[in-house]
Amino acid sequence: MNLVVMKFGGTSVEDPAAIGRTAAIVAGRVAQGKSPVVVVSAMAKVTDQLLRAAGAASVGDRTGALAISSRLRARHRDTAIALVKNTSDIAALLDFIDQKFDSLDEVLRGLAAILELTPRISDLIVSYGERVSSRIVAQAFRELGMEGVHVDARDIIITDSQFQKAIPQDDLIEKRAQEKLLPLAAQGKVPVMGGFIASNEAGITTTLGRGGSDFTGALIGGALTAEAIEIWTDVDGIMTADPRVCPDALRVKVISFEEAAELAYFGAKVLHPATILPAVKKNIPVLVLNSRNASNEGTRIISLAPHCKSPFKSISVKKKLSIIDVVASRMLMTHGYLSQIFAIFDKHQCPVDMVSTSEVSVSLTVDSTDKLPAIAADLGKLADVKYEGKKALVCMVGEDIRGQHGIAAQVFNAVRHVNVRMISQGASEINMSFMIEEDDAEEAVRSLHAAFFKEPDPAIFDVEARKQLAVDSAQ
Ligand code: ADP
Ligand code: ASP
Ligand code: MG
């Protein structure tokens, strides 16, 4: 079997037209003799709205929460009605949608009464987005002539119980994916499951963290040793920068697993940071493709990317970070000091992104979290502590910076007008990153992009698209 995992993000299932395009893309793979396993996100913005409903209910705003749920119910019903014409199929689908929203309303009413939103309840509430979208997409596939079969992802993606960021249990997932999905694919059926949602071994709903549908796609690809993992989204592939920030960003045609993982970790939203790992384990190529422009070849992520004449492949930005400065007036770098500092971050389960030390101070960057005051209070027992939020980390990634001289000077020349706080060249030697004020981030990315992608290597970047853009705007 030529198994291909195809993951479609929120914008690729946002309305009947998008679901129609998605169905046509999957049908195209079937026509090529492939056996697709399809993973879908919730319809665009639904997860945010479910979280808003949860937030409203948790402060006692029962009416507000139920109003959000009612709008979501109507959107899903309308989408189903537009896609499915067969009378008994649409009746069954609407019944499914109503049952799910009835039970969501019950959870919201309960939450509005107890006024305590736990991570576990939050995961249950957001799970409705993918549970319903996947059922609609499976039915739409049937309507369009494919044998779409809805599979509840929570029966396959088994995790630990860290709600909101659960860790997958690879062995169980492999066993269940093979048991449940392979027979369907072997019969020419197209399994459709929700991304992002999972369950622990006791069957309680968990999630893989925001943007986690990419991770589901990769986990299924790894579990089934698929020949490719396709991530279908709303841009032509991994670009040299976020095209929303840098409209002249270019598509990167090919990039290595290591580079893509670094970019994803440092904020390139196009891929969830954990997506690459299952692919690396089995050396499965990952393709990032545009469901609105399906004929574009996208980005191919593979283990060894060809040499690139430009030092960098892409620039990412991670926002909502804080810098913590720990300053000790007495002898600081005595041994054991750093481990005491890290033990505190460990105790609060707070990962550290970047560290820099001097004789008397240690600066660390972390995601801005509401744990910061408690962390600062603990650190305050060792030394003086200050922390500041609204920081951004700009990260330039490329394997070809290895061994090149003078790159750092070019980077800092490009952002000389910006106040740079911390600098690091990652241990992997394929990234160069620095910390700035969040408000300066977009300007910094555009300046760096102008400096480093003036003459992009045509073997690696889609230079033709830029030429075409110039022709179009001249006309
Ligand atoms: P999906 O819903 O399909 O998962 P996301 O919104 O999570 O899509 O990710 C796609 C978005 O990622 C793009 O619309 C783009 O704005 C953003 N993005 C950030 N950095 C990059 C990059 N380097 N290349 C492409 N897209 C990027
Ligand atoms: N729907 C989830 C989110 O918005 C997961 C995903 O789309 O990848 O975060
Ligand atoms: Mg995403």
PDB file of C-alpha atoms and ligand atoms in Angstrom, residues 7 211 214 269-270, ligand 3:
ATOM      1  CA  LYS A   7      -3.237  16.735   7.277  1.00  0.00           C
ATOM      2  CA  GLY A 211      -1.403  23.730  16.529  1.00  0.00           C
ATOM      3  CA  ASP A 214       0.369  18.693  12.484  1.00  0.00           C
ATOM      4  CA  LYS A 269       3.644  28.707  13.060  1.00  0.00           C
ATOM      5  CA  VAL A 270       3.420  26.812   9.779  1.00  0.00           C
TER       6      VAL A 270
HETATM    7 MG    MG B   3      -1.212  24.954  12.357  1.00  0.00          MG
END
